[in-house]
Amino acid sequence: MRELYPEIEPYRTGRLKVSDLHELYFEESGNPNGQPVLFLHGGPGGGTKPKNRRYFDPAHFRIILFDQRGSGQSTPFAELTENTTWHLVDDIERLRTELGVDRWLVFGGSWGSTLALTYAVTHTDKVTGLILRGIFLCREEEIRWFYQYGCHFIFPDAFEKYVQPIPEDERDDLLFAFYARLTDPDESVRIEAAKAWSGWEGSALELIP
């Protein structure tokens, strides 16, 4: 199995204000004169990690990472206002312009693949290619299968823990029930729901226990 490239540090970090509310963290590493590649993290809300730089040959690529709205080192953290797919697509374009990139290779996994595909469809002339893994098209049937009905057959024990914070009479629409709790004014309610939600996602990410 091929290993990741060695650890590297960014040669540039910065912040990009994209609205009166949101400011994004971005960084560049690798070869400043190399082929531009943009890494799109998952989640939504996952944020970037130093390990993400290691997917690319630093001698060849100008490696660009950024934290999407509400994620990682971008501010305000976990903010949902002005935070839609289309806001994120616009942010990618603003970052491309800010960095003086004509066209770039776009890499995304999971939610990052959804965002990469959306960006590529709407800005085809700015993309030299796509590298996608864990492809997720964010269609309603996929969301329902994972969070409501389908995936629970594969991970029944994890699913029982996932639905525990939700009363049985609200389990016909788990997405709505979790959204209500994740946005509840009571922090303890939000934390309980967030732990259950993230625990389910973590348990169902791979088939190997």
PDB file of C-alpha atoms in Angstrom:
ATOM      1  CA  MET A   1       0.000   0.000   0.000  1.00  0.00           C
ATOM      2  CA  ARG A   2       1.322   3.428  -0.902  1.00  0.00           C
ATOM      3  CA  GLU A   3       1.871   5.721   2.062  1.00  0.00           C
ATOM      4  CA  LEU A   4       1.022   9.400   2.313  1.00  0.00           C
ATOM      5  CA  TYR A   5       3.636  11.983   1.441  1.00  0.00           C
ATOM      6  CA  PRO A   6       5.801  13.300   4.318  1.00  0.00           C
ATOM      7  CA  GLU A   7       4.467  15.900   6.728  1.00  0.00           C
ATOM      8  CA  ILE A   8       4.871  19.494   5.578  1.00  0.00           C
ATOM      9  CA  GLU A   9       4.023  22.932   6.926  1.00  0.00           C
ATOM     10  CA  PRO A  10       2.194  25.675   5.007  1.00  0.00           C
ATOM     11  CA  TYR A  11       4.295  28.390   3.441  1.00  0.00           C
ATOM     12  CA  ARG A  12       1.323  30.725   3.678  1.00  0.00           C
ATOM     13  CA  THR A  13      -1.801  31.003   5.833  1.00  0.00           C
ATOM     14  CA  GLY A  14      -4.481  33.646   5.629  1.00  0.00           C
ATOM     15  CA  ARG A  15      -8.056  34.663   6.201  1.00  0.00           C
ATOM     16  CA  LEU A  16     -10.646  35.644   3.613  1.00  0.00           C
ATOM     17  CA  LYS A  17     -13.719  37.643   4.605  1.00  0.00           C
ATOM     18  CA  VAL A  18     -16.602  36.375   2.471  1.00  0.00           C
ATOM     19  CA  SER A  19     -19.487  38.204   4.180  1.00  0.00           C
ATOM     20  CA  ASP A  20     -20.182  40.532   7.077  1.00  0.00           C
ATOM     21  CA  LEU A  21     -20.530  37.400   9.193  1.00  0.00           C
ATOM     22  CA  HIS A  22     -18.115  34.784   7.845  1.00  0.00           C
ATOM     23  CA  GLU A  23     -14.323  34.747   7.564  1.00  0.00           C
ATOM     24  CA  LEU A  24     -12.499  31.734   6.142  1.00  0.00           C
ATOM     25  CA  TYR A  25      -9.142  30.249   7.077  1.00  0.00           C
ATOM     26  CA  PHE A  26      -6.992  29.110   4.155  1.00  0.00           C
ATOM     27  CA  GLU A  27      -3.458  27.847   3.664  1.00  0.00           C
ATOM     28  CA  GLU A  28      -0.995  26.964   0.921  1.00  0.00           C
ATOM     29  CA  SER A  29       1.782  24.392   1.009  1.00  0.00           C
ATOM     30  CA  GLY A  30       3.978  22.456  -1.396  1.00  0.00           C
ATOM     31  CA  ASN A  31       5.330  24.105  -4.547  1.00  0.00           C
ATOM     32  CA  PRO A  32       4.255  27.778  -4.905  1.00  0.00           C
ATOM     33  CA  ASN A  33       4.758  27.483  -8.671  1.00  0.00           C
ATOM     34  CA  GLY A  34       3.230  24.027  -8.964  1.00  0.00           C
ATOM     35  CA  GLN A  35      -0.085  22.769 -10.302  1.00  0.00           C
ATOM     36  CA  PRO A  36      -2.869  24.208  -8.109  1.00  0.00           C
ATOM     37  CA  VAL A  37      -4.976  21.624  -6.283  1.00  0.00           C
ATOM     38  CA  LEU A  38      -7.855  22.478  -3.953  1.00  0.00           C
ATOM     39  CA  PHE A  39      -8.764  20.115  -1.113  1.00  0.00           C
ATOM     40  CA  LEU A  40     -12.430  20.145  -0.014  1.00  0.00           C
ATOM     41  CA  HIS A  41     -13.079  18.630   3.406  1.00  0.00           C
ATOM     42  CA  GLY A  42     -16.093  16.589   4.412  1.00  0.00           C
ATOM     43  CA  GLY A  43     -18.849  17.048   6.928  1.00  0.00           C
ATOM     44  CA  PRO A  44     -20.307  19.513   6.337  1.00  0.00           C
ATOM     45  CA  GLY A  45     -18.362  21.018   9.187  1.00  0.00           C
ATOM     46  CA  GLY A  46     -15.419  18.622   9.297  1.00  0.00           C
ATOM     47  CA  GLY A  47     -12.646  21.165   8.811  1.00  0.00           C
ATOM     48  CA  THR A  48      -9.174  20.544   7.395  1.00  0.00           C
ATOM     49  CA  LYS A  49      -6.336  18.702   9.125  1.00  0.00           C
ATOM     50  CA  PRO A  50      -2.536  18.751   8.598  1.00  0.00           C
ATOM     51  CA  LYS A  51      -2.793  15.201   7.243  1.00  0.00           C
ATOM     52  CA  ASN A  52      -4.810  16.505   4.269  1.00  0.00           C
ATOM     53  CA  ARG A  53      -1.690  18.164   2.844  1.00  0.00           C
ATOM     54  CA  ARG A  54      -0.056  14.743   2.597  1.00  0.00           C
ATOM     55  CA  TYR A  55      -2.340  13.438  -0.165  1.00  0.00           C
ATOM     56  CA  PHE A  56      -0.375  15.425  -2.725  1.00  0.00           C
ATOM     57  CA  ASP A  57       3.218  15.422  -3.982  1.00  0.00           C
ATOM     58  CA  PRO A  58       4.588  18.681  -2.518  1.00  0.00           C
ATOM     59  CA  ALA A  59       7.217  18.928  -5.243  1.00  0.00           C
ATOM     60  CA  HIS A  60       4.557  19.025  -7.939  1.00  0.00           C
ATOM     61  CA  PHE A  61       1.460  20.603  -6.410  1.00  0.00           C
ATOM     62  CA  ARG A  62       0.547  23.983  -5.005  1.00  0.00           C
ATOM     63  CA  ILE A  63      -1.655  22.550  -2.244  1.00  0.00           C
ATOM     64  CA  ILE A  64      -4.582  24.728  -1.171  1.00  0.00           C
ATOM     65  CA  LEU A  65      -6.737  23.932   1.857  1.00  0.00           C
ATOM     66  CA  PHE A  66      -9.493  25.986   3.451  1.00  0.00           C
ATOM     67  CA  ASP A  67     -12.060  25.543   6.205  1.00  0.00           C
ATOM     68  CA  GLN A  68     -15.605  25.966   4.943  1.00  0.00           C
ATOM     69  CA  ARG A  69     -18.040  28.313   6.693  1.00  0.00           C
ATOM     70  CA  GLY A  70     -18.551  27.394  10.328  1.00  0.00           C
ATOM     71  CA  SER A  71     -15.743  24.813  10.241  1.00  0.00           C
ATOM     72  CA  GLY A  72     -12.238  24.418  11.637  1.00  0.00           C
ATOM     73  CA  GLN A  73     -10.453  27.745  12.022  1.00  0.00           C
ATOM     74  CA  SER A  74     -13.040  29.704  10.045  1.00  0.00           C
ATOM     75  CA  THR A  75     -15.247  32.012  12.074  1.00  0.00           C
ATOM     76  CA  PRO A  76     -17.794  32.085  13.559  1.00  0.00           C
ATOM     77  CA  PHE A  77     -17.495  28.404  14.439  1.00  0.00           C
ATOM     78  CA  ALA A  78     -20.558  26.178  13.848  1.00  0.00           C
ATOM     79  CA  GLU A  79     -22.568  29.102  12.457  1.00  0.00           C
ATOM     80  CA  LEU A  80     -25.493  28.002  10.250  1.00  0.00           C
ATOM     81  CA  THR A  81     -26.600  31.464   9.116  1.00  0.00           C
ATOM     82  CA  GLU A  82     -25.570  32.212   5.507  1.00  0.00           C
ATOM     83  CA  ASN A  83     -24.202  28.685   5.275  1.00  0.00           C
ATOM     84  CA  THR A  84     -25.646  26.801   2.300  1.00  0.00           C
ATOM     85  CA  THR A  85     -24.135  24.798  -0.527  1.00  0.00           C
ATOM     86  CA  TRP A  86     -24.364  27.839  -2.804  1.00  0.00           C
ATOM     87  CA  HIS A  87     -22.590  30.051  -0.272  1.00  0.00           C
ATOM     88  CA  LEU A  88     -19.753  27.505  -0.216  1.00  0.00           C
ATOM     89  CA  VAL A  89     -19.569  27.334  -4.015  1.00  0.00           C
ATOM     90  CA  ASP A  90     -19.310  31.128  -4.135  1.00  0.00           C
ATOM     91  CA  ASP A  91     -16.586  30.993  -1.470  1.00  0.00           C
ATOM     92  CA  ILE A  92     -14.518  28.613  -3.596  1.00  0.00           C
ATOM     93  CA  GLU A  93     -14.654  31.087  -6.468  1.00  0.00           C
ATOM     94  CA  ARG A  94     -13.712  33.986  -4.216  1.00  0.00           C
ATOM     95  CA  LEU A  95     -10.762  32.015  -2.893  1.00  0.00           C
ATOM     96  CA  ARG A  96      -9.639  31.112  -6.419  1.00  0.00           C
ATOM     97  CA  THR A  97      -9.705  34.779  -7.390  1.00  0.00           C
ATOM     98  CA  GLU A  98      -7.976  35.846  -4.160  1.00  0.00           C
ATOM     99  CA  LEU A  99      -5.123  33.404  -4.775  1.00  0.00           C
ATOM    100  CA  GLY A 100      -4.739  34.307  -8.441  1.00  0.00           C
ATOM    101  CA  VAL A 101      -5.476  30.784  -9.656  1.00  0.00           C
ATOM    102  CA  ASP A 102      -6.723  30.478 -13.230  1.00  0.00           C
ATOM    103  CA  ARG A 103      -7.838  26.839 -13.076  1.00  0.00           C
ATOM    104  CA  TRP A 104      -7.312  24.131 -10.503  1.00  0.00           C
ATOM    105  CA  LEU A 105      -7.605  20.436  -9.789  1.00  0.00           C
ATOM    106  CA  VAL A 106     -10.321  19.809  -7.173  1.00  0.00           C
ATOM    107  CA  PHE A 107     -10.126  16.967  -4.633  1.00  0.00           C
ATOM    108  CA  GLY A 108     -13.049  16.028  -2.381  1.00  0.00           C
ATOM    109  CA  GLY A 109     -14.308  13.141  -0.278  1.00  0.00           C
ATOM    110  CA  SER A 110     -17.743  12.423   1.206  1.00  0.00           C
ATOM    111  CA  TRP A 111     -19.421  15.843   1.582  1.00  0.00           C
ATOM    112  CA  GLY A 112     -16.325  17.251  -0.113  1.00  0.00           C
ATOM    113  CA  SER A 113     -17.178  15.192  -3.202  1.00  0.00           C
ATOM    114  CA  THR A 114     -20.687  16.690  -3.230  1.00  0.00           C
ATOM    115  CA  LEU A 115     -19.259  20.189  -3.069  1.00  0.00           C
ATOM    116  CA  ALA A 116     -16.580  19.414  -5.674  1.00  0.00           C
ATOM    117  CA  LEU A 117     -19.174  18.115  -8.136  1.00  0.00           C
ATOM    118  CA  THR A 118     -21.462  21.092  -7.552  1.00  0.00           C
ATOM    119  CA  TYR A 119     -18.591  23.511  -8.090  1.00  0.00           C
ATOM    120  CA  ALA A 120     -17.392  21.685 -11.209  1.00  0.00           C
ATOM    121  CA  VAL A 121     -20.866  21.693 -12.772  1.00  0.00           C
ATOM    122  CA  THR A 122     -21.295  25.427 -12.173  1.00  0.00           C
ATOM    123  CA  HIS A 123     -17.696  26.494 -12.923  1.00  0.00           C
ATOM    124  CA  THR A 124     -16.537  23.965 -15.494  1.00  0.00           C
ATOM    125  CA  ASP A 125     -14.045  26.348 -17.089  1.00  0.00           C
ATOM    126  CA  LYS A 126     -12.199  26.775 -13.771  1.00  0.00           C
ATOM    127  CA  VAL A 127     -11.588  23.063 -13.150  1.00  0.00           C
ATOM    128  CA  THR A 128      -8.769  21.029 -14.718  1.00  0.00           C
ATOM    129  CA  GLY A 129     -10.000  17.776 -13.196  1.00  0.00           C
ATOM    130  CA  LEU A 130     -11.651  16.076 -10.229  1.00  0.00           C
ATOM    131  CA  ILE A 131     -10.344  13.537  -7.722  1.00  0.00           C
ATOM    132  CA  LEU A 132     -13.260  12.121  -5.736  1.00  0.00           C
ATOM    133  CA  ARG A 133     -13.473   9.493  -3.000  1.00  0.00           C
ATOM    134  CA  GLY A 134     -16.379   8.269  -0.871  1.00  0.00           C
ATOM    135  CA  ILE A 135     -18.723   9.870  -3.383  1.00  0.00           C
ATOM    136  CA  PHE A 136     -21.924  11.242  -1.871  1.00  0.00           C
ATOM    137  CA  LEU A 137     -24.411  12.941  -4.188  1.00  0.00           C
ATOM    138  CA  CYS A 138     -26.540  14.334  -1.332  1.00  0.00           C
ATOM    139  CA  ARG A 139     -29.757  13.114  -2.940  1.00  0.00           C
ATOM    140  CA  GLU A 140     -32.788  12.745  -0.682  1.00  0.00           C
ATOM    141  CA  GLU A 141     -32.825   8.954  -1.064  1.00  0.00           C
ATOM    142  CA  GLU A 142     -29.179   8.719   0.034  1.00  0.00           C
ATOM    143  CA  ILE A 143     -29.736  10.952   3.045  1.00  0.00           C
ATOM    144  CA  ARG A 144     -32.836   8.988   4.057  1.00  0.00           C
ATOM    145  CA  TRP A 145     -31.048   5.661   3.608  1.00  0.00           C
ATOM    146  CA  PHE A 146     -28.189   6.685   5.868  1.00  0.00           C
ATOM    147  CA  TYR A 147     -29.984   8.643   8.576  1.00  0.00           C
ATOM    148  CA  GLN A 148     -33.493   7.156   8.578  1.00  0.00           C
ATOM    149  CA  TYR A 149     -34.085   3.775   6.955  1.00  0.00           C
ATOM    150  CA  GLY A 150     -31.692   1.359   5.297  1.00  0.00           C
ATOM    151  CA  CYS A 151     -28.275   1.631   6.893  1.00  0.00           C
ATOM    152  CA  HIS A 152     -29.777   0.624  10.240  1.00  0.00           C
ATOM    153  CA  PHE A 153     -30.012  -2.951   8.951  1.00  0.00           C
ATOM    154  CA  ILE A 154     -26.211  -3.043   8.665  1.00  0.00           C
ATOM    155  CA  PHE A 155     -25.419  -1.401  12.016  1.00  0.00           C
ATOM    156  CA  PRO A 156     -28.455  -2.108  14.247  1.00  0.00           C
ATOM    157  CA  ASP A 157     -26.630  -1.679  17.565  1.00  0.00           C
ATOM    158  CA  ALA A 158     -25.137   1.675  16.565  1.00  0.00           C
ATOM    159  CA  PHE A 159     -28.520   2.799  15.242  1.00  0.00           C
ATOM    160  CA  GLU A 160     -30.165   2.114  18.609  1.00  0.00           C
ATOM    161  CA  LYS A 161     -27.669   4.444  20.285  1.00  0.00           C
ATOM    162  CA  TYR A 162     -28.187   7.028  17.533  1.00  0.00           C
ATOM    163  CA  VAL A 163     -31.965   7.293  18.033  1.00  0.00           C
ATOM    164  CA  GLN A 164     -31.835   7.201  21.827  1.00  0.00           C
ATOM    165  CA  PRO A 165     -32.238  11.004  22.325  1.00  0.00           C
ATOM    166  CA  ILE A 166     -35.339  11.019  20.095  1.00  0.00           C
ATOM    167  CA  PRO A 167     -38.749  10.003  21.538  1.00  0.00           C
ATOM    168  CA  GLU A 168     -40.396   7.156  19.649  1.00  0.00           C
ATOM    169  CA  ASP A 169     -43.262   9.358  18.448  1.00  0.00           C
ATOM    170  CA  GLU A 170     -40.725  11.601  16.605  1.00  0.00           C
ATOM    171  CA  ARG A 171     -38.685   8.875  14.933  1.00  0.00           C
ATOM    172  CA  ASP A 172     -40.659   8.921  11.677  1.00  0.00           C
ATOM    173  CA  ASP A 173     -38.554  11.943  10.679  1.00  0.00           C
ATOM    174  CA  LEU A 174     -35.182  11.682  12.370  1.00  0.00           C
ATOM    175  CA  LEU A 175     -33.633  14.478  10.317  1.00  0.00           C
ATOM    176  CA  PHE A 176     -36.220  16.969  11.529  1.00  0.00           C
ATOM    177  CA  ALA A 177     -36.038  15.666  15.098  1.00  0.00           C
ATOM    178  CA  PHE A 178     -32.252  15.981  15.211  1.00  0.00           C
ATOM    179  CA  TYR A 179     -32.294  19.405  13.554  1.00  0.00           C
ATOM    180  CA  ALA A 180     -34.682  20.659  16.237  1.00  0.00           C
ATOM    181  CA  ARG A 181     -32.345  19.442  18.964  1.00  0.00           C
ATOM    182  CA  LEU A 182     -29.110  20.527  17.306  1.00  0.00           C
ATOM    183  CA  THR A 183     -30.499  24.071  17.133  1.00  0.00           C
ATOM    184  CA  ASP A 184     -32.174  24.024  20.563  1.00  0.00           C
ATOM    185  CA  PRO A 185     -31.409  27.011  22.846  1.00  0.00           C
ATOM    186  CA  ASP A 186     -30.410  24.564  25.605  1.00  0.00           C
ATOM    187  CA  GLU A 187     -26.740  23.656  25.178  1.00  0.00           C
ATOM    188  CA  SER A 188     -27.145  20.321  26.961  1.00  0.00           C
ATOM    189  CA  VAL A 189     -29.815  19.296  24.433  1.00  0.00           C
ATOM    190  CA  ARG A 190     -27.536  20.297  21.546  1.00  0.00           C
ATOM    191  CA  ILE A 191     -24.581  18.376  22.962  1.00  0.00           C
ATOM    192  CA  GLU A 192     -26.588  15.200  23.572  1.00  0.00           C
ATOM    193  CA  ALA A 193     -27.927  15.281  20.006  1.00  0.00           C
ATOM    194  CA  ALA A 194     -24.509  16.083  18.528  1.00  0.00           C
ATOM    195  CA  LYS A 195     -22.888  13.160  20.356  1.00  0.00           C
ATOM    196  CA  ALA A 196     -25.557  10.749  19.123  1.00  0.00           C
ATOM    197  CA  TRP A 197     -25.355  12.068  15.551  1.00  0.00           C
ATOM    198  CA  SER A 198     -21.559  11.999  15.325  1.00  0.00           C
ATOM    199  CA  GLY A 199     -21.444   8.609  17.057  1.00  0.00           C
ATOM    200  CA  TRP A 200     -23.719   7.153  14.386  1.00  0.00           C
ATOM    201  CA  GLU A 201     -21.687   8.638  11.551  1.00  0.00           C
ATOM    202  CA  GLY A 202     -18.445   7.360  13.051  1.00  0.00           C
ATOM    203  CA  SER A 203     -19.840   3.868  13.571  1.00  0.00           C
ATOM    204  CA  ALA A 204     -21.172   3.598  10.023  1.00  0.00           C
ATOM    205  CA  LEU A 205     -18.147   4.931   8.150  1.00  0.00           C
ATOM    206  CA  GLU A 206     -16.643   1.518   7.490  1.00  0.00           C
ATOM    207  CA  LEU A 207     -17.672  -2.133   7.584  1.00  0.00           C
ATOM    208  CA  ILE A 208     -14.635  -3.265   9.583  1.00  0.00           C
ATOM    209  CA  PRO A 209     -15.326  -2.842  13.349  1.00  0.00           C
TER     210      PRO A 209
END
